[in-house]
XYZ file of C-alpha atoms in Angstrom:
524
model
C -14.988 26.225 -15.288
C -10.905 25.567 -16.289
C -11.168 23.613 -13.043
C -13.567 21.280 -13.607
C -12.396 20.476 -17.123
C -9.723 19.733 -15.794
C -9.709 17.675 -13.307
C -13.085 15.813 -15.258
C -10.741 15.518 -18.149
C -7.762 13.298 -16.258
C -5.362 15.956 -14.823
C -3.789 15.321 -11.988
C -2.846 17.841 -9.231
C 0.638 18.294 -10.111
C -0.725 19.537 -13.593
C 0.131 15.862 -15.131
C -2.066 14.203 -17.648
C -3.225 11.038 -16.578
C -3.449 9.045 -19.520
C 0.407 10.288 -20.214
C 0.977 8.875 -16.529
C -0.696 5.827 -16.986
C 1.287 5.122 -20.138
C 4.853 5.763 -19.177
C 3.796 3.090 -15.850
C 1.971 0.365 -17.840
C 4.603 -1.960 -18.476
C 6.084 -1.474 -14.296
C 2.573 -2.345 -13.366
C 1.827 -5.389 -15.335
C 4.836 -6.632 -14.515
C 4.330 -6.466 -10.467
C 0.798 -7.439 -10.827
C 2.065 -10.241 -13.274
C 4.952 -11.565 -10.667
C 2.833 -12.159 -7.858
C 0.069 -13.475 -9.426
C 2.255 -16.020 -11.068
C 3.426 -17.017 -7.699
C 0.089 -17.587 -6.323
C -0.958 -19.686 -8.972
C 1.662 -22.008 -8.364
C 0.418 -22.290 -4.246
C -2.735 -24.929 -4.142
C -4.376 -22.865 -1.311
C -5.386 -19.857 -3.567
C -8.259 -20.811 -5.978
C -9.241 -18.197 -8.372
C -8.788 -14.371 -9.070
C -10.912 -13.682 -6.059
C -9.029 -15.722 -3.554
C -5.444 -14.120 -4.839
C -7.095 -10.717 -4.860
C -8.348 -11.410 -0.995
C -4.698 -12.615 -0.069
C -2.952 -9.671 -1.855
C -4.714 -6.735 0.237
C -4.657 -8.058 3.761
C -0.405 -7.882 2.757
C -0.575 -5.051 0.805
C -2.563 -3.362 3.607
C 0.154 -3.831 6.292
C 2.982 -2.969 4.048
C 1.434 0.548 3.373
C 0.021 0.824 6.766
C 3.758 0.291 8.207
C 4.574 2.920 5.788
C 2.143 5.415 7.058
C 3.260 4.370 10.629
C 6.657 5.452 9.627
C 5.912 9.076 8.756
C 3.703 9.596 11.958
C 6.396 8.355 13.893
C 8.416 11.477 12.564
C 5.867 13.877 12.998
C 4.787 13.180 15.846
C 6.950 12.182 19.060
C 4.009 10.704 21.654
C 2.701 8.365 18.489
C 2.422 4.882 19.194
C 1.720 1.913 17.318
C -1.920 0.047 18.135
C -0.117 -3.201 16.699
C 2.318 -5.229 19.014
C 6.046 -4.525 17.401
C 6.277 -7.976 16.981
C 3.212 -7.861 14.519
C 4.106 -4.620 12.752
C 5.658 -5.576 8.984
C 9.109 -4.265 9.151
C 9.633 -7.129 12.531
C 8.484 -9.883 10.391
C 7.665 -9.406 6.716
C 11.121 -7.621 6.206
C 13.869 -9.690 4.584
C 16.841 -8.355 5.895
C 18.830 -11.073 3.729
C 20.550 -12.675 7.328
C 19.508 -15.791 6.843
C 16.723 -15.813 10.516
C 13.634 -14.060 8.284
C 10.633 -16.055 8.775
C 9.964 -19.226 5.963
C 8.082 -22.232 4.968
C 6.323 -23.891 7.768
C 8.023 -21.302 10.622
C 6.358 -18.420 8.186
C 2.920 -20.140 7.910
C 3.008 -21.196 11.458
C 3.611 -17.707 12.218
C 0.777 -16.487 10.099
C -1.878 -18.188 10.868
C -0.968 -19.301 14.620
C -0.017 -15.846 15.589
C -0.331 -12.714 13.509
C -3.866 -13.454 12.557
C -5.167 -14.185 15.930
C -3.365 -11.177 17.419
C -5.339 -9.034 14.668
C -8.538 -9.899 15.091
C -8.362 -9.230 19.012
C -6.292 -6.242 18.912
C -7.481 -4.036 21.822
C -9.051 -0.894 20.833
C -9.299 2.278 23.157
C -12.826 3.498 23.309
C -11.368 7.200 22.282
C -8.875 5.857 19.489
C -8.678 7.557 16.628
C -9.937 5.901 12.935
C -6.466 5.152 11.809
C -5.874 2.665 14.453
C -8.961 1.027 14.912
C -9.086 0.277 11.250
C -6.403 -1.991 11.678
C -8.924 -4.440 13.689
C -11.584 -3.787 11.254
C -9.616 -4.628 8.472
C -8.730 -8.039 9.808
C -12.201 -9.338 11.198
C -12.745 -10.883 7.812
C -9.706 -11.673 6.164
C -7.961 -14.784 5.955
C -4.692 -16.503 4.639
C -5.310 -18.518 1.924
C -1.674 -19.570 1.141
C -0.265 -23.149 2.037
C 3.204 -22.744 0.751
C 5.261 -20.733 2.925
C 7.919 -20.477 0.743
C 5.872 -19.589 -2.021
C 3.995 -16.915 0.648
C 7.856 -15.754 1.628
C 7.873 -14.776 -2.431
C 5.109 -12.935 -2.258
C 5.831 -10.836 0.683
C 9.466 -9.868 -0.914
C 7.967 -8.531 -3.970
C 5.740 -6.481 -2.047
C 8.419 -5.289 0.238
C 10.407 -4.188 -2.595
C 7.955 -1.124 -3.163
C 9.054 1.795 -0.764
C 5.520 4.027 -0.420
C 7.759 6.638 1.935
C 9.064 7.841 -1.526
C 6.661 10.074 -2.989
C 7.570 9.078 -6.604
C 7.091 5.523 -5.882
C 3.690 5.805 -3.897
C 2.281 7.499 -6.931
C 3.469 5.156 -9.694
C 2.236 1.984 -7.281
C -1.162 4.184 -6.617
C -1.685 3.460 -10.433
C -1.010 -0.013 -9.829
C -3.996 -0.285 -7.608
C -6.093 1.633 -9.621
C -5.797 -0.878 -12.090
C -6.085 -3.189 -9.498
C -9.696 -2.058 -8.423
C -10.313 -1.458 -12.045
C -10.192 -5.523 -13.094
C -12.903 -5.669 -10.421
C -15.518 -4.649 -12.830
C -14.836 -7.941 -14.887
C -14.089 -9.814 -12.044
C -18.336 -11.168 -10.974
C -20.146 -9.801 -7.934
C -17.065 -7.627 -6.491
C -17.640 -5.421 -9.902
C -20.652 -3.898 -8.060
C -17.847 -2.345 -5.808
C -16.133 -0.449 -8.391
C -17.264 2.551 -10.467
C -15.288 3.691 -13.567
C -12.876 6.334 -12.598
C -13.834 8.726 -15.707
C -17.574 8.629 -13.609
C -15.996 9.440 -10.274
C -13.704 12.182 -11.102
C -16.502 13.919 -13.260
C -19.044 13.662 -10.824
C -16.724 14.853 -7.810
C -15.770 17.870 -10.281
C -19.376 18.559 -10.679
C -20.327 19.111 -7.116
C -17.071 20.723 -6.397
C -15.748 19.991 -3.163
C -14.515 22.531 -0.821
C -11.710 22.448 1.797
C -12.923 22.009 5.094
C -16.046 19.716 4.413
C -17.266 17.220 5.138
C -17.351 14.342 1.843
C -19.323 11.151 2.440
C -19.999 7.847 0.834
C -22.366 5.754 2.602
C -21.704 2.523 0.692
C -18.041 3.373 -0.688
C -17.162 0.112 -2.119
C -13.447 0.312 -3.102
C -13.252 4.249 -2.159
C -13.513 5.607 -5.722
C -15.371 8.872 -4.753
C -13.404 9.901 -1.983
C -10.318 9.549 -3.846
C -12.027 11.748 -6.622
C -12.707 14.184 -4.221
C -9.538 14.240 -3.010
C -8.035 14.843 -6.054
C -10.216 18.074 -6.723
C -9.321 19.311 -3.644
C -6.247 18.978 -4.138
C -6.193 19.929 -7.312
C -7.538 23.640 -5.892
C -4.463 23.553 -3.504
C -1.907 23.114 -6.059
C 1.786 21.470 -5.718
C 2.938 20.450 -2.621
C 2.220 22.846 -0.344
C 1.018 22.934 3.472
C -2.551 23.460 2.005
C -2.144 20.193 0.038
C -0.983 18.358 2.730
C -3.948 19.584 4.583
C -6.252 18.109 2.358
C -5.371 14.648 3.407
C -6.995 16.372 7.055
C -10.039 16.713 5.734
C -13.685 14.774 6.967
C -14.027 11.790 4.443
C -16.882 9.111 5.636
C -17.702 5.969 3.931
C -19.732 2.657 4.987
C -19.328 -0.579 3.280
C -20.675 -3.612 4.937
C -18.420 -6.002 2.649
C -15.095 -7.077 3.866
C -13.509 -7.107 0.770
C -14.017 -3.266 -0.289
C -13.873 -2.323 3.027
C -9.976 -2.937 3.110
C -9.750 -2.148 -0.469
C -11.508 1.567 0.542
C -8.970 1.586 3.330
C -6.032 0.755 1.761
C -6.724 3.096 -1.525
C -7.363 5.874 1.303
C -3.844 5.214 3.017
C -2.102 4.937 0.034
C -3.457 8.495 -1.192
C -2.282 10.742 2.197
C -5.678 10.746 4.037
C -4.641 10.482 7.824
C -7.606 9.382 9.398
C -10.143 7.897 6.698
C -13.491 7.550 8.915
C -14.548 4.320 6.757
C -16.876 2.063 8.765
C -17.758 -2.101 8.273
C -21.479 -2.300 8.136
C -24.827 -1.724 6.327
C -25.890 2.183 6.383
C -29.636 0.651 5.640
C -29.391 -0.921 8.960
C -29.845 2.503 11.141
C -33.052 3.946 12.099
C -34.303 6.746 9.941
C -37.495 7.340 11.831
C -39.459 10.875 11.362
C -38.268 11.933 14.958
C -34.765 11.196 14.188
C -34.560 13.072 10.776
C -32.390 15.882 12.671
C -30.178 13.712 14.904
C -28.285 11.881 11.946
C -24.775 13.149 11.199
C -25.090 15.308 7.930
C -22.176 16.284 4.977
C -21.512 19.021 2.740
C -21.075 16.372 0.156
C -22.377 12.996 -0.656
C -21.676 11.191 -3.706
C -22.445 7.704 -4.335
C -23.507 4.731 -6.590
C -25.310 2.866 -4.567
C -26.103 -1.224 -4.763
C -28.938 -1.221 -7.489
C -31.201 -4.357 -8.260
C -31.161 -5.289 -5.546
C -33.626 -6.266 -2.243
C -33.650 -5.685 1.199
C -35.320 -7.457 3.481
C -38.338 -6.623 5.452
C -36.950 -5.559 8.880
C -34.318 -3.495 6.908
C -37.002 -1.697 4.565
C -39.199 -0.932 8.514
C -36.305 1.381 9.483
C -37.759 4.218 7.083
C -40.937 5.273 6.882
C -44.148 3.646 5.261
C -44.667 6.026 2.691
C -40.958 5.507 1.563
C -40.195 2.064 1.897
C -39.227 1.258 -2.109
C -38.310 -2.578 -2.949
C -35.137 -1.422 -4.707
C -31.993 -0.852 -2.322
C -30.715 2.163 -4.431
C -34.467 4.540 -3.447
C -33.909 3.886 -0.019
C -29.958 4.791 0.200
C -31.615 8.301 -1.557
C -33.853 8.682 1.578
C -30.711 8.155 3.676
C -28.732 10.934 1.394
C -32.005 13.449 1.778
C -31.939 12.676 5.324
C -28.221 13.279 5.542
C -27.483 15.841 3.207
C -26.819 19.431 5.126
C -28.338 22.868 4.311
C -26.579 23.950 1.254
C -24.880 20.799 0.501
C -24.646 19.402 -2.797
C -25.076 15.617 -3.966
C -24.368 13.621 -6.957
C -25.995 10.003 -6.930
C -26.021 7.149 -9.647
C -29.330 5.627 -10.276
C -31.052 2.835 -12.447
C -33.680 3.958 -15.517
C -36.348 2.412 -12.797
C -36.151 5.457 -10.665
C -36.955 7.728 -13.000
C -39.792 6.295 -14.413
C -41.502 4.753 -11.158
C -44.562 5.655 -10.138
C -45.832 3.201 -7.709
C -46.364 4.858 -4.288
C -42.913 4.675 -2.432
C -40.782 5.982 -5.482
C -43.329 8.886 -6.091
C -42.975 9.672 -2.414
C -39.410 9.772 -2.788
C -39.316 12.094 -5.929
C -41.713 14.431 -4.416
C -39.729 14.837 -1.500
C -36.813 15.614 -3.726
C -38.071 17.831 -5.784
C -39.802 19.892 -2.673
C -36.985 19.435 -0.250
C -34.158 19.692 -2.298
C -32.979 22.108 -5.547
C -32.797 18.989 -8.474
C -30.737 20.782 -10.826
C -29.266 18.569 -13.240
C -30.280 14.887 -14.670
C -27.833 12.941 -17.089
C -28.464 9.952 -18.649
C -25.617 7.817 -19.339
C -25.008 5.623 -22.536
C -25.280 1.805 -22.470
C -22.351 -0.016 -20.645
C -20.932 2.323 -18.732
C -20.880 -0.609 -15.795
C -20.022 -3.577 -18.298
C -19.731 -6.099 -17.955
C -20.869 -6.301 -13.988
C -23.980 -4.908 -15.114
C -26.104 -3.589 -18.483
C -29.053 -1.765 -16.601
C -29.354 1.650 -17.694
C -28.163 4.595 -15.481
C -28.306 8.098 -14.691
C -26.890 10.971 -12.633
C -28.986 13.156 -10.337
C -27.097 16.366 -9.492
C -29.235 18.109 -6.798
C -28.448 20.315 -3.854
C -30.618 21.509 0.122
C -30.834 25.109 -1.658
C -34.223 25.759 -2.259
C -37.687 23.508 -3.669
C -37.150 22.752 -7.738
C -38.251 24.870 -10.062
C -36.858 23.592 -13.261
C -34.850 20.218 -13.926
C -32.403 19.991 -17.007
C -32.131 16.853 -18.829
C -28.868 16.139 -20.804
C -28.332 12.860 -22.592
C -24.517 12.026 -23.125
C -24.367 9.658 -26.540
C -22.370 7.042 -27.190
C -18.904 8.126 -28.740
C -18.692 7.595 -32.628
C -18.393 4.207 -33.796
C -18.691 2.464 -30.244
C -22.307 0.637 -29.869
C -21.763 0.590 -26.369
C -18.926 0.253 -23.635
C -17.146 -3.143 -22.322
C -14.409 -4.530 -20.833
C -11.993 -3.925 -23.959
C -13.415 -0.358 -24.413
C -14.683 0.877 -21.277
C -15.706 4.618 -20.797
C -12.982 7.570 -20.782
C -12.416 10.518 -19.463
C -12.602 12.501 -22.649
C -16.334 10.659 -23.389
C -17.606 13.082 -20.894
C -16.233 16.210 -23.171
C -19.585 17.169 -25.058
C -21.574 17.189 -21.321
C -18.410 19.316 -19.808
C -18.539 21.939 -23.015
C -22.352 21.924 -22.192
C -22.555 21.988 -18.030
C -21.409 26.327 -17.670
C -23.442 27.002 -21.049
C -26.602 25.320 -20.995
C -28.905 25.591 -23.810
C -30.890 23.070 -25.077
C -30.281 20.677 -27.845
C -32.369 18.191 -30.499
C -31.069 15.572 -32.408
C -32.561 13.178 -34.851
C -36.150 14.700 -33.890
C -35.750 14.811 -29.939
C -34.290 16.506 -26.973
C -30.944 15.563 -26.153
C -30.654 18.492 -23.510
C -33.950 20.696 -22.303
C -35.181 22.058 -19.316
C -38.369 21.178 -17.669
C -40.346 23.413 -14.648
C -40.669 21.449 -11.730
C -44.896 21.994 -12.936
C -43.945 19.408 -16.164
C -42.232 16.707 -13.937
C -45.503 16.651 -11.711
C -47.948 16.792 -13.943
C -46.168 13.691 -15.516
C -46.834 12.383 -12.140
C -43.373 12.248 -11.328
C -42.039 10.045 -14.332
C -38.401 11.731 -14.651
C -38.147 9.462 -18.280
C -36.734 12.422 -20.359
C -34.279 12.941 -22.956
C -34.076 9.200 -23.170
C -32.174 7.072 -25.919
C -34.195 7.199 -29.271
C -35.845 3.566 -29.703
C -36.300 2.180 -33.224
C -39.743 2.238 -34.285
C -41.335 -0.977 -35.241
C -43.079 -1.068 -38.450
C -46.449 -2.608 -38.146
C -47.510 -4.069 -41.418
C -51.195 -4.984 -42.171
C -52.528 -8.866 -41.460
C -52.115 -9.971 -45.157
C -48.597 -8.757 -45.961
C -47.205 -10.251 -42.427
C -48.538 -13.452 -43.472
C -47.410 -13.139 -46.897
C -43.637 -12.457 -45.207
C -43.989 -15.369 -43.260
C -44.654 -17.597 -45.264
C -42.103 -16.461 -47.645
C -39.364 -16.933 -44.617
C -40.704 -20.824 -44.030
C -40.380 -21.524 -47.632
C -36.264 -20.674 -47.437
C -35.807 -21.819 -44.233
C -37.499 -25.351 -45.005
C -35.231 -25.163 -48.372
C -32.185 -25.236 -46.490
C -32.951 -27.482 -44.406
C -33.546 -29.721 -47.303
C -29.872 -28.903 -48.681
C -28.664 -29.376 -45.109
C -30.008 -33.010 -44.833
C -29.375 -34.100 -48.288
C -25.702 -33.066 -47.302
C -25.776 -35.186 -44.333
C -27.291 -38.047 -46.095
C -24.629 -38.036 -48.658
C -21.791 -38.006 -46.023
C -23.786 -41.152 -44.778
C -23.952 -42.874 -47.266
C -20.011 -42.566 -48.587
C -18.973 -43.706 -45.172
C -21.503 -47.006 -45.676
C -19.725 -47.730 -48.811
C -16.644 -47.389 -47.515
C -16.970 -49.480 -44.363
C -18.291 -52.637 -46.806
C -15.373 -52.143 -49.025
């Protein structure tokens, strides 16, 4: 219990609170993030927060992966680089202040006539391990957007400045790029790649993650569960001990088929100590989860996720499950990939819309049925309004279940709004310390009312079928309209036209006065 408070409430592993962290950083973070972006703005090549955030990670990527490179060189004698030395960041980005570092036209010439090109067809060993094919996967996609080279030179200093082999340093910039990922909730469609950090460290402290397993993501965005995960683990190690290190060791999977996250998962992996992050480019939806194949798939001890909700697949994607499960929404049929993947005794936590809980047409009863006889659905909170604002205002939840046993009884827990907020946003998004009341609640469960209705209760598995599998409980209270009889809704009615048509009156006599001063004047 101590353990998941803390590390839900913002503790990191060295026993440091991270809202005191974040503080003491804030003003060497806005002013990095503030320095380059300044510079690109001044480069006509880079249009927009999207483009600048695209040309930042391809550079910030290599300057971390030469980092990493660095520190397997020393541990390891037989290590060798997958990039040609004369591509690797320290023989090119480095400014070693002699006057023959790469500029202007001979650095753009460079970048795009060279290093680029050499990227993309880097060759990859059949047998190589994740870390270095990464580097190719990273770099199918990406592109310099930059036209000044000597505006591109200033860039690539500032980054260089930050030394990731220093321990100290690595974690202050690692708060950097959290806020980094964070302004991709404001920032349009990339927000659907980010999920709050309060969410991801409280989930991954819910299902508890144990050394040794194996953690997946199937559509990992910018990496925000893994890293969550990490953190508990290592937050069950404690200090920096062989253990800790070890963590970094352990089996962390993720998918993402957009190029964007995908580096962004990479990168946030790197620059966190996991050695061999096993992220993949491409759409999980797109493999075959046919009956016979149910017991081939690779399976985890731990999946969490928020998968793409909303949203549509199309047809030939939706025929790789079967009939009686093929949902219109993308986010039911990532939950038949999770049941499908999920191993015996493994435990899940998964972010869903309002729409799976109260769907009953065919394919999302299916899918709830299976759940609740496949799978032990233990837990069910509903979240408050704007926990994903402003990328998105649909209403979500968070179905803890585990491959245990069938369900026999579901608890429902709705976590309120905190006092005086009417919902979150971009100015006041959701906190660690919002998720408080549901932590004090999780070990003790009993359930609660409030304001005439269950706020926390526990339904047999008998309830949720006889409700033919609508999960809608605990909800939000909704105001109640009043209905008023046929003669006093006229009455009101009319009453409204009678002041609006006054001021409109007042309005237009105003206007017609105005009119007619600025008449007189002009014959004057």
């Amino acid at each position: 219990m101590t353990e998941f408070l803390c590390i839900a409430q913002g503790v990191t592993e060295n026993g440091v609170n991270s809202n005191d962290f974040w503080g003491r950083d804030k003003m060497t973070m806005t002013s990095f993030v503030r320095r380059i972006q300044n510079v690109m703005r001044n480069d006509a090549g880079v249009n927009g927060d999207a483009q600048r955030m695209e040309q930042l990670v391809w550079l910030l990527f290599l300057k971390i992966y030469d980092s990493k490179e660095r520190e397997w060189e020393l541990s390891r004698k037989e290590y060798r680089s997958v990039i040609p030395e004369k591509y690797r960041w320290r023989s090119w980005a480095a400014d070693r202040k002699d006057g023959r570092g790469l500029n202007g036209d001979d650095l753009l010439s460079f970048v795009n006539g060279s290093l680029f090109p050499a990227m993309k067809n880097l060759t990859i060993a059949q047998n190589a391990p994740m870390n270095q094919a990464i580097v190719k996967y990273v770099f199918e996609d990406a592109r310099n957007y930059m036209q000044d080279g000597f505006l591109l030179r200033q860039v690539i200093n500032m980054i260089d400045e930050l030394d990731f082999t220093k321990d100290r340093e690595r974690r202050s910039f690692g708060g950097i790029y959290e806020a980094f990922l964070r302004d991709l909730q404001s920032a349009g469609n990339a927000g659907e790649f980010y999920t709050p950090r309060a969410v991801t460290d409280f989930m991954a402290a819910a299902v508890r993650p144990q050394p040794g397993e194996g953690i997946a993501d199937f559509a990992c965005g910018t990496g925000g569960f893994l890293v969550s995960a990490l953190e508990v683990l290592r937050g069950q190690a404690g200090g920096e001990t062989e253990e800790n290190e070890a963590v970094g060791r352990n089996y962390f999977y993720g998918a993402e088929k957009k190029a964007l996250p995908y580096i962004l998962c990479v990168t946030n992996l790197l620059l966190h100590d996991v050695e061999n992050p096993m992220i993949f480019r491409g759409n999980t939806l797109e493999a075959e989860y046919k009956e016979k194949e149910y017991e081939t798939a690779e399976q985890f001890d731990v999946i969490l996720m928020n998968p793409p909700f909303g949203g549509k697949e199309r047809d030939s994607i939706r025929a790789n499950f079967p009939a009686r499960f093929r949902s219109a929404d993308t986010a039911d049929l990532f939950l038949n990939v999770i049941m499908l993947r999920l191993k015996e005794n493994g435990r899940c936590g998964v972010i869903l819309p309002d729409g799976f809980l109260f769907g009953t047409d065919q394919a999302r009863r299916n899918i709830k049925k299976k759940l609740l006889e496949e799978f032990h659905l233990h837990t069910v909170i509903r979240l408050p309004h704007g926990v994903f604002a402003p990328y998105t205002s649909i209403a979500t939840n968070i179905l803890f279940f585990d491959k245990t046993h069938p369900t026999k009884e579901t608890w429902f827990y709705r976590l309120d709004l905190p006092e005086g907020y009417k919902g979150f946003s971009k100015t006041k998004p959701v906190r660690p310390e919002h998720f408080n009341p549901v932590l004090a609640w999780w070990e003790n469960r009993q359930e609660i009312y409030a304001d005439g209705c269950a706020k926390a209760k526990r339904y047999a598995v008998e309830e949720l079928i006889k409700r033919n599998y609508n999960l809608d409980l605990c909800g939000y209270p909704r105001p109640e309209e009043e209905i008023l009889p046929p003669g006093e809704l006229i009455r009101q009615y009319q009453c409204r036209r009678a002041e609006l048509n006054e001021r409109m009156d007042q309005i237009l006599a105003q206007i017609t006065e105005l009119l007619g001063e600025e008449a007189a004047e002009g014959a004057e």
